[in-house]
Coordinates of C-alpha atoms and ligand atoms in Angstrom, one line a residue:
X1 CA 90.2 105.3 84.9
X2 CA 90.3 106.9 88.0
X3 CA 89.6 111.0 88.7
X4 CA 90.3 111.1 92.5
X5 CA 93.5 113.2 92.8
X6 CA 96.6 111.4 94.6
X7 CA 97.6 112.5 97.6
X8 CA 101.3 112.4 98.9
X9 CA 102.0 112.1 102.5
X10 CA 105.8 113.7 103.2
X11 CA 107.0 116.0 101.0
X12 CA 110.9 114.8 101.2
X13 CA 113.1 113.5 98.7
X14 CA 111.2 110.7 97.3
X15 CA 107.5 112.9 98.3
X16 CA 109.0 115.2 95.8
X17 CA 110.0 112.7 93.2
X18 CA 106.7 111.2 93.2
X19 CA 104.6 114.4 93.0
X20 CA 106.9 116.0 90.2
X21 CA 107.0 112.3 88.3
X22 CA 102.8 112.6 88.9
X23 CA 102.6 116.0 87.5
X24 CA 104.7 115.1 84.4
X25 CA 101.9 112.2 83.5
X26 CA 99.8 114.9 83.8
X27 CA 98.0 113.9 87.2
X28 CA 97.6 117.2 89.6
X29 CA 99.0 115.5 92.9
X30 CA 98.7 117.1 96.3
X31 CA 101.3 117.3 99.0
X32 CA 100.3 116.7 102.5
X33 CA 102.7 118.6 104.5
X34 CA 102.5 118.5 109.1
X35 CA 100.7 121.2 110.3
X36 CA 103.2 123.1 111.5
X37 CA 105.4 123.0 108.0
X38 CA 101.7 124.1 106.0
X39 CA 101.3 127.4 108.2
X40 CA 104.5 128.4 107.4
X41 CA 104.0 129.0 103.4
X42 CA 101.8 132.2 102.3
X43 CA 101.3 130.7 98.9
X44 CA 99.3 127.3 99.0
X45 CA 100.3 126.0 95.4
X46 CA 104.3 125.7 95.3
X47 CA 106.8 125.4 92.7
X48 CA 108.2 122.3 92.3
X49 CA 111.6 121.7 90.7
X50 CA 113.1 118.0 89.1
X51 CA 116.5 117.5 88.3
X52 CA 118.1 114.9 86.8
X53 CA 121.0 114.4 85.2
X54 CA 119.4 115.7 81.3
X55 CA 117.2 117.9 82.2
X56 CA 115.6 120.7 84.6
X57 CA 111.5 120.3 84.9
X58 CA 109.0 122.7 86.6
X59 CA 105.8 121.8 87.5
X60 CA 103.7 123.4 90.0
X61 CA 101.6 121.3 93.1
X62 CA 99.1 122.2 95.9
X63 CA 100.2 121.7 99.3
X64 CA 97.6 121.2 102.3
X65 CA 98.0 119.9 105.6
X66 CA 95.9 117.2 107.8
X67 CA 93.3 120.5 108.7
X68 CA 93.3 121.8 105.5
X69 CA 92.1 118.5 103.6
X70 CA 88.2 118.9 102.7
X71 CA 87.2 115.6 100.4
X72 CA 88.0 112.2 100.9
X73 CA 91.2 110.8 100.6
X74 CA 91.1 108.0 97.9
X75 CA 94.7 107.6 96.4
X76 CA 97.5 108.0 98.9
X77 CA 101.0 107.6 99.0
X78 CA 103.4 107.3 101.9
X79 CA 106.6 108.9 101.4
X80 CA 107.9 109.4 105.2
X81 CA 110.9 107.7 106.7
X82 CA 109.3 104.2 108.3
X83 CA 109.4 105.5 111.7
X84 CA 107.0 108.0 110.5
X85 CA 104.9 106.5 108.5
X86 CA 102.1 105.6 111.4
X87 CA 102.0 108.9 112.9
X88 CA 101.7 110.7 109.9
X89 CA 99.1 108.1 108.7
X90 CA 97.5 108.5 111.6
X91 CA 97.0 112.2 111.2
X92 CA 95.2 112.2 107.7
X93 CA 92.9 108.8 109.2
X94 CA 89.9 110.9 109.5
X95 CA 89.7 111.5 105.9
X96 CA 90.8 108.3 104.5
X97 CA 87.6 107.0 102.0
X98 CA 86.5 104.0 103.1
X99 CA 88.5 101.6 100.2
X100 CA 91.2 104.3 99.8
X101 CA 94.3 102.5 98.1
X102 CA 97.4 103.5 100.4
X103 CA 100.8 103.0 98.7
X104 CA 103.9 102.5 101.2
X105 CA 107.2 103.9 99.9
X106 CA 109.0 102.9 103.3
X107 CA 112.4 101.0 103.4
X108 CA 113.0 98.2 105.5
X109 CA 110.1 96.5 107.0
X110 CA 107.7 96.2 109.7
X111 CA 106.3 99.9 109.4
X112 CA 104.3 98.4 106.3
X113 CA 103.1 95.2 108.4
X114 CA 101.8 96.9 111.1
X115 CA 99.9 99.6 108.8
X116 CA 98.1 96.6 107.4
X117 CA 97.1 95.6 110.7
X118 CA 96.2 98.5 112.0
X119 CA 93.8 99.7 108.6
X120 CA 92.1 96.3 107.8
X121 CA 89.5 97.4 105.4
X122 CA 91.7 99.5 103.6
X123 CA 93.9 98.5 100.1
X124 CA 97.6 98.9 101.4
X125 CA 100.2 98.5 98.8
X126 CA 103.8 98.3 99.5
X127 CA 106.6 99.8 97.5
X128 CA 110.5 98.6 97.2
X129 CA 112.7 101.0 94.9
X130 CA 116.5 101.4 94.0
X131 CA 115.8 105.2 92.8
X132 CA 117.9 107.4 94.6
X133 CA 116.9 111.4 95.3
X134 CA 117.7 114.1 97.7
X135 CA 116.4 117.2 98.2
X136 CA 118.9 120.5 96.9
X137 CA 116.5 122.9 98.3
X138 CA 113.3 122.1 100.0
X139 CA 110.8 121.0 96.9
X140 CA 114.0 121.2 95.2
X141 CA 114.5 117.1 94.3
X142 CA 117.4 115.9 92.3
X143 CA 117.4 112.3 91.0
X144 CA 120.4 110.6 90.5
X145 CA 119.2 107.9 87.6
X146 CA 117.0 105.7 86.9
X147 CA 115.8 103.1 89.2
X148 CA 113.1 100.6 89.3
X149 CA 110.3 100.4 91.7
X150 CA 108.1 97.5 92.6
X151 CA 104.9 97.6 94.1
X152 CA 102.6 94.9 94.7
X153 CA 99.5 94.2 97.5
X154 CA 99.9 93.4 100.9
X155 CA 96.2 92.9 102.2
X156 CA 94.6 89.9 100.6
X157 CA 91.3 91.3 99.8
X158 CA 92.7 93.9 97.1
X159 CA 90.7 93.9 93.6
X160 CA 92.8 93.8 90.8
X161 CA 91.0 96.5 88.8
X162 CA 91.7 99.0 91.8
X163 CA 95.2 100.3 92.8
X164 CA 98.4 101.6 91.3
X165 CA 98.5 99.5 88.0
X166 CA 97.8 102.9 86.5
X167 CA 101.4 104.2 87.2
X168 CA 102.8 101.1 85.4
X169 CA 102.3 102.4 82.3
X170 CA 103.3 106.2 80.9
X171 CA 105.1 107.1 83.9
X172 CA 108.2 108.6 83.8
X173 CA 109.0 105.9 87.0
X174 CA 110.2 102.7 86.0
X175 CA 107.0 100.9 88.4
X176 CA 106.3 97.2 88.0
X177 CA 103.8 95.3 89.4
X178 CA 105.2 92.5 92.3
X179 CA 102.8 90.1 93.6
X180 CA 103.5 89.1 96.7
X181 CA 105.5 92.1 97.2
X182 CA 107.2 90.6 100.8
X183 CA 110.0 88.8 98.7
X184 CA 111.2 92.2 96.8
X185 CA 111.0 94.0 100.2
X186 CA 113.0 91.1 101.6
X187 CA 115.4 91.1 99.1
X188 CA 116.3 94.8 99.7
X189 CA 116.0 94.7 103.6
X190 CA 118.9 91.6 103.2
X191 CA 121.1 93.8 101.3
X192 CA 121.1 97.1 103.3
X193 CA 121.0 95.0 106.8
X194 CA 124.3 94.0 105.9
X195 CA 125.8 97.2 104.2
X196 CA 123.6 100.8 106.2
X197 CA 124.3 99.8 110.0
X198 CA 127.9 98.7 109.5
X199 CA 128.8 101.8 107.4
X200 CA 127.0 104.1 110.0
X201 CA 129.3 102.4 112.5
X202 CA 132.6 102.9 110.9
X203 CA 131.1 106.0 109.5
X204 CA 132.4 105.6 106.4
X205 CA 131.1 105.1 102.3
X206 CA 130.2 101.7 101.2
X207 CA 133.1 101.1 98.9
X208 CA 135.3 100.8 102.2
X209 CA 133.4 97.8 103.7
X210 CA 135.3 96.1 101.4
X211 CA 138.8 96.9 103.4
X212 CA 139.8 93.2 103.2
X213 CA 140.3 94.0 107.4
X214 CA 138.2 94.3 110.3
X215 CA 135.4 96.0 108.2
X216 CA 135.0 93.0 105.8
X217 CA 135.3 90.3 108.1
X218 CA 131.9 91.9 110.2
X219 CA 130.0 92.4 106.6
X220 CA 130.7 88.6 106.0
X221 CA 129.4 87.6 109.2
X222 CA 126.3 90.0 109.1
X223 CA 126.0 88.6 105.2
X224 CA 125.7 85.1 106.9
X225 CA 123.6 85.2 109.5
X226 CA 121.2 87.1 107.2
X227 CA 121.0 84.3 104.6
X228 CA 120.8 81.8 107.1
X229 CA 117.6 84.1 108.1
X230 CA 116.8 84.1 104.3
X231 CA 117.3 80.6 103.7
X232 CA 114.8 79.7 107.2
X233 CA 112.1 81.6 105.5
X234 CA 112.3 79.8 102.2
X235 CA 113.6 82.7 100.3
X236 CA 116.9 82.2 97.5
X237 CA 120.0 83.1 100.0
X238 CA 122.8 81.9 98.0
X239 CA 123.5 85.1 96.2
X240 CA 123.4 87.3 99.0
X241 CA 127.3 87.8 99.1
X242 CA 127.4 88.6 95.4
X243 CA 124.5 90.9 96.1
X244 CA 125.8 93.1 99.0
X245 CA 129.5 93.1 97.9
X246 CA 128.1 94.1 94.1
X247 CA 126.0 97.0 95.8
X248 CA 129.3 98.0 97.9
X249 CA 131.1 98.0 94.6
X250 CA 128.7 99.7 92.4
X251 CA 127.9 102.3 94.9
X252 CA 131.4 102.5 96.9
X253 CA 131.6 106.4 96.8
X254 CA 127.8 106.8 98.0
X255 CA 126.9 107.8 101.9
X256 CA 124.5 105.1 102.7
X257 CA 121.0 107.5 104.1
X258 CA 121.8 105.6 107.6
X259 CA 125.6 106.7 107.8
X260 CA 124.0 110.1 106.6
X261 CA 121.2 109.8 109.3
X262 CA 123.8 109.4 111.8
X263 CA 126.1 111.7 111.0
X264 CA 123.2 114.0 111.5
X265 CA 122.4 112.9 114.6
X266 CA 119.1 111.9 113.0
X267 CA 116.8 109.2 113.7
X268 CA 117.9 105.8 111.6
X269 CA 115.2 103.3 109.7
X270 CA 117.7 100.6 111.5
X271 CA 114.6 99.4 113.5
X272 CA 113.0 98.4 110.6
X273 CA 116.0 96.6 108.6
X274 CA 118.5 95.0 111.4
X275 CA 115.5 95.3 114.1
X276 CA 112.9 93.4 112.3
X277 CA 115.6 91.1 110.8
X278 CA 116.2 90.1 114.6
X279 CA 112.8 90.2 115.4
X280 CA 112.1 87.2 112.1
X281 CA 115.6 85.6 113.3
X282 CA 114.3 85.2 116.8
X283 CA 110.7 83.7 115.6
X284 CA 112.6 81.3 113.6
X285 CA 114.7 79.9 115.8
X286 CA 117.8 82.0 113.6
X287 CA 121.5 82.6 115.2
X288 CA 122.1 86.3 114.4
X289 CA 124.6 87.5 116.9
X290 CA 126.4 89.9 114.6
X291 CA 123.2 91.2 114.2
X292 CA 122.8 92.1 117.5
X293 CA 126.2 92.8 118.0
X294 CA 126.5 95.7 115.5
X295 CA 122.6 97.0 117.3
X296 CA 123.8 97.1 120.4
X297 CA 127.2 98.7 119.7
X298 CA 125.2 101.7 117.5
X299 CA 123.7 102.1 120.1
X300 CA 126.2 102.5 122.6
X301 CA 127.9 104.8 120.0
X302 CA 124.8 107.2 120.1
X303 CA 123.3 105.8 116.8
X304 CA 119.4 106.5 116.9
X305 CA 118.5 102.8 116.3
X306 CA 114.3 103.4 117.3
X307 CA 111.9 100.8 118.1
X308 CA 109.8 98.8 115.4
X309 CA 106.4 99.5 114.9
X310 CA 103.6 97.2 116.2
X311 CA 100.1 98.2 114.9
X312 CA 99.1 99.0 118.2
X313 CA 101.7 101.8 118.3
X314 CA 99.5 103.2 115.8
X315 CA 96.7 104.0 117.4
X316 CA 94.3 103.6 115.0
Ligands
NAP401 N1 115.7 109.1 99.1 C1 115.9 108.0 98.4 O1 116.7 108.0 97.5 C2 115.2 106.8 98.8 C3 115.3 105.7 97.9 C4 114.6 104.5 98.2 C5 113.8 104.4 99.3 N2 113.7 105.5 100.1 C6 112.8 105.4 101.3 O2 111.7 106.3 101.1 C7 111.3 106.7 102.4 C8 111.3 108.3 102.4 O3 112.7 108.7 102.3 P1 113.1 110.2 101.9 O4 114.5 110.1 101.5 O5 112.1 110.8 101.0 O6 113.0 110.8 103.4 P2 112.9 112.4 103.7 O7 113.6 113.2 102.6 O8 113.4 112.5 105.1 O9 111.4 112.7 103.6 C9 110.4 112.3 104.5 C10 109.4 113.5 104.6 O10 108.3 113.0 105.4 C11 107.9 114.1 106.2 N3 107.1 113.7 107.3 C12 107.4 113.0 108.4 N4 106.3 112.9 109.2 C13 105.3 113.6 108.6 C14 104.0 113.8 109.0 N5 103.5 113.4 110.1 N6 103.2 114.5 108.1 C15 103.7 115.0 107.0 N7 105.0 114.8 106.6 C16 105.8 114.1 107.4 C17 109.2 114.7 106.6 O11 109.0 116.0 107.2 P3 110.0 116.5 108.4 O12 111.3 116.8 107.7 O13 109.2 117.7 108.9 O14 110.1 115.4 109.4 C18 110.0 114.7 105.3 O15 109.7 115.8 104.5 C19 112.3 106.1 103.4 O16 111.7 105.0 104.0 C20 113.5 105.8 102.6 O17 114.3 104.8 103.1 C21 114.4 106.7 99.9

C-alpha cells in the first residue's frame, strides 16, 4: 500500500472532484495550483466543498504551487483542460520521482500521446470519464451524478502492482481498470467529435442537433466520416449513430463544455477531438471533409480551435 500523498495538478472542476473524492477515502491529497493563483491565498490549507445531488461534504486540502513543492512527486494526477496539460506538466517536471505514476484526466486525445513521448521512463496512465462537475464557486465543485471512469496504462513498461488500481476499490468514483485504454478514449473522442464542435457552431444544446434540418444532416455526415475513421483503425463503428444521437437525447438540455468554451470566448479542447481525428484520418488514408469543414468554419467564426500537441511542444 502506498503512503506517498497524491498530488493534483489543476484545481478546476474535475481537480476538485478528485481531491474531495480522495479526501473522503481518507487520502490527504494536495492541489497544485500556477504560481500566480498560490500567491494569491493567505491560508495554505483551503476548504473544500462537494455537492451532489444528496448531500453537502467538507473536507479540507493543502494547496502548493510548482515553488512551493519540497518532496518528490510520486502519485500525480492531471486535471487541466488538454491544451494545458504539457505546460503545467512541464512546470512540476523538476520534482517528478523518478517512477512517479502520472494519471491523465484529459478529454480528447493527443495531449496524452505526446506526454508519453515526452516522459519515457515515467508510468503515464490515461483516464476517460462520463462524470460531469462544474465549479459553483472556486473549490466549490458540484457533481451532477454518477459517472464511470476508466483508466488503464499507456506506456508499456508499467508494473501491475504499481498505479491507480488502488482507487478501484472504496472510492466514492465509479473507477475501473481498462487495458489498453486507447479504445475507451477512442470511443468517447468519436462521440463528442460528432456532437461538441457542431453545437459550438450553431451555438446551441445538444438536444437540438437533432432538428431533423440543416443541423442533423451535418451530424450525420460528421457521424460518418468518423466511423469510416473508426472502422480504418479496426475499432466497432457500427453503433456510432446510436451512440451520438443516444448522448444528444439523454443529454439534449446540457451545454456541451465546447459550446460553453466558446461562448466564453475560451480556448476549445477541439484540437484534441476533431484535430487529432483529422490528423488519424489523414495517416489512414480517411475521407473526412465534414470534419474539416466544421474546423475550418469555427474557425472563421472566431471559435478557439488550438493546435495539437506534439511532444516536442513540451519541452521536456
Ligand atoms: N468537468 C467535467 O465534467 C469533465 C468531465 C469529463 C472530462 N473532463 C475533462 O477533464 C479535463 C479538465 O476539465 P475541467 O472541467 O476540470 O476544466 P477546468 O474546470 O477548466 O479546470 C482546469 C484547471 O486547470 C488549471 N490549470 C491550467 N494550467 C495549469 C497550470 N499550468 N498549473 C496549475 N493549474 C493549471 C486551470 O487553472 P486556470 O483557470 O488558472 O487556467 C483550471 O483550474 C478536461 O480535459 C475535460 O474535458 C471534464
Amino acid at each position: 500500500m502506498h503512503n506517498d500523498p497524491w498530488y493534483i495538478l489543476g484545481a478546476g472542476s474535475i481537480g476538485c472532484l478528485w481531491a474531495a473524492s480522495l479526501c473522503h477515502k481518507g487520502e490527504s491529497p494536495r492541489l497544485i495550483l500556477r504560481e500566480s493563483s498560490y500567491q494569491q491565498f493567505d491560508q495554505k490549507r483551503i476548504p473544500l466543498k462537494l455537492l451532489t445531488p444528496e448531500q453537502t461534504s467538507r473536507f479540507a486540502v493543502d494547496i502548493v504551487s510548482p515553488e512551493t513543492i519540497h518532496s518528490p512527486i510520486n502519485r500525480l494526477i492531471v486535471c487541466t483542460k488538454a491544451q494545458d496539460s504539457l505546460s503545467a506538466l512541464n512546470s512540476v517536471k523538476p520534482h517528478l520521482a523518478d517512477n512517479c505514476q502520472i494519471l491523465l484526466l484529459q478529454n480528447g486525445m493527443g495531449s496524452q500521446q505526446a506526454i508519453r513521448d515526452a516522459l519515457p521512463t515515467q508510468a503515464i496512465w490515461a483516464g476517460s470519464s462520463t462524470d460531469g462537475a462544474y465549479l459553483s464557486a472556486p473549490f466549490e465543485v458540484r457533481q451532477a451524478g454518477q459517472g464511470q471512469t476508466w483508466i488503464g496504462p499507456l506506456s508499456s513498461h508499467q508494473q501491475s502492482e504499481q498505479g491507480f488500481y488502488d482507487l478501484c476499490n472504496n472510492f466514492r468514483l465509479k473507477v475501473s481498470q481498462c487495458d489498453p485504454i486507447e479504445q475507451k478514449l477512442w470511443e468517447k473522442l468519436a462521440i463528442n467529435s460528432c456532437i461538441n464542435g457542431l453545437t459550438a457552431l450553431f451555438d446551441c444544446r445538444n438536444g437540438e442537433l437533432l432538428d431533423n434540418g440543416e443541423k442533423q444532416v451535418w451530424l450525420d455526415q460528421l457521424i460518418t466520416e468518423t466511423s469510416e475513421v473508426l472502422a480504418a483503425l479496426g475499432m466497432p463503428a457500427n453503433a456510432l449513430k446510436e451512440s451520438v444521437y443516444g448522448v444528444c437525447q439523454i443529454t439534449a438540455s446540457n451545454l456541451s463544455s465546447t459550446c460553453q468554451d466558446a461562448r466564453k470566448g475560451r480556448a476549445t479542447e477541439l484540437s484534441f477531438i476533431n484535430g487529432f481525428l483529422i490528423q488519424q484520418a489523414n495517416s489512414l488514408g480517411v475521407t473526412v471533409n465534414s470534419h474539416h469543414q466544421l474546423m475550418d468554419q469555427l474557425n472563421a467564426t472566431g471559435v478557439k480551435t488550438g493546435q495539437p500537441a506534439t511532444a516536442s511542444s513540451l519541452c521536456i
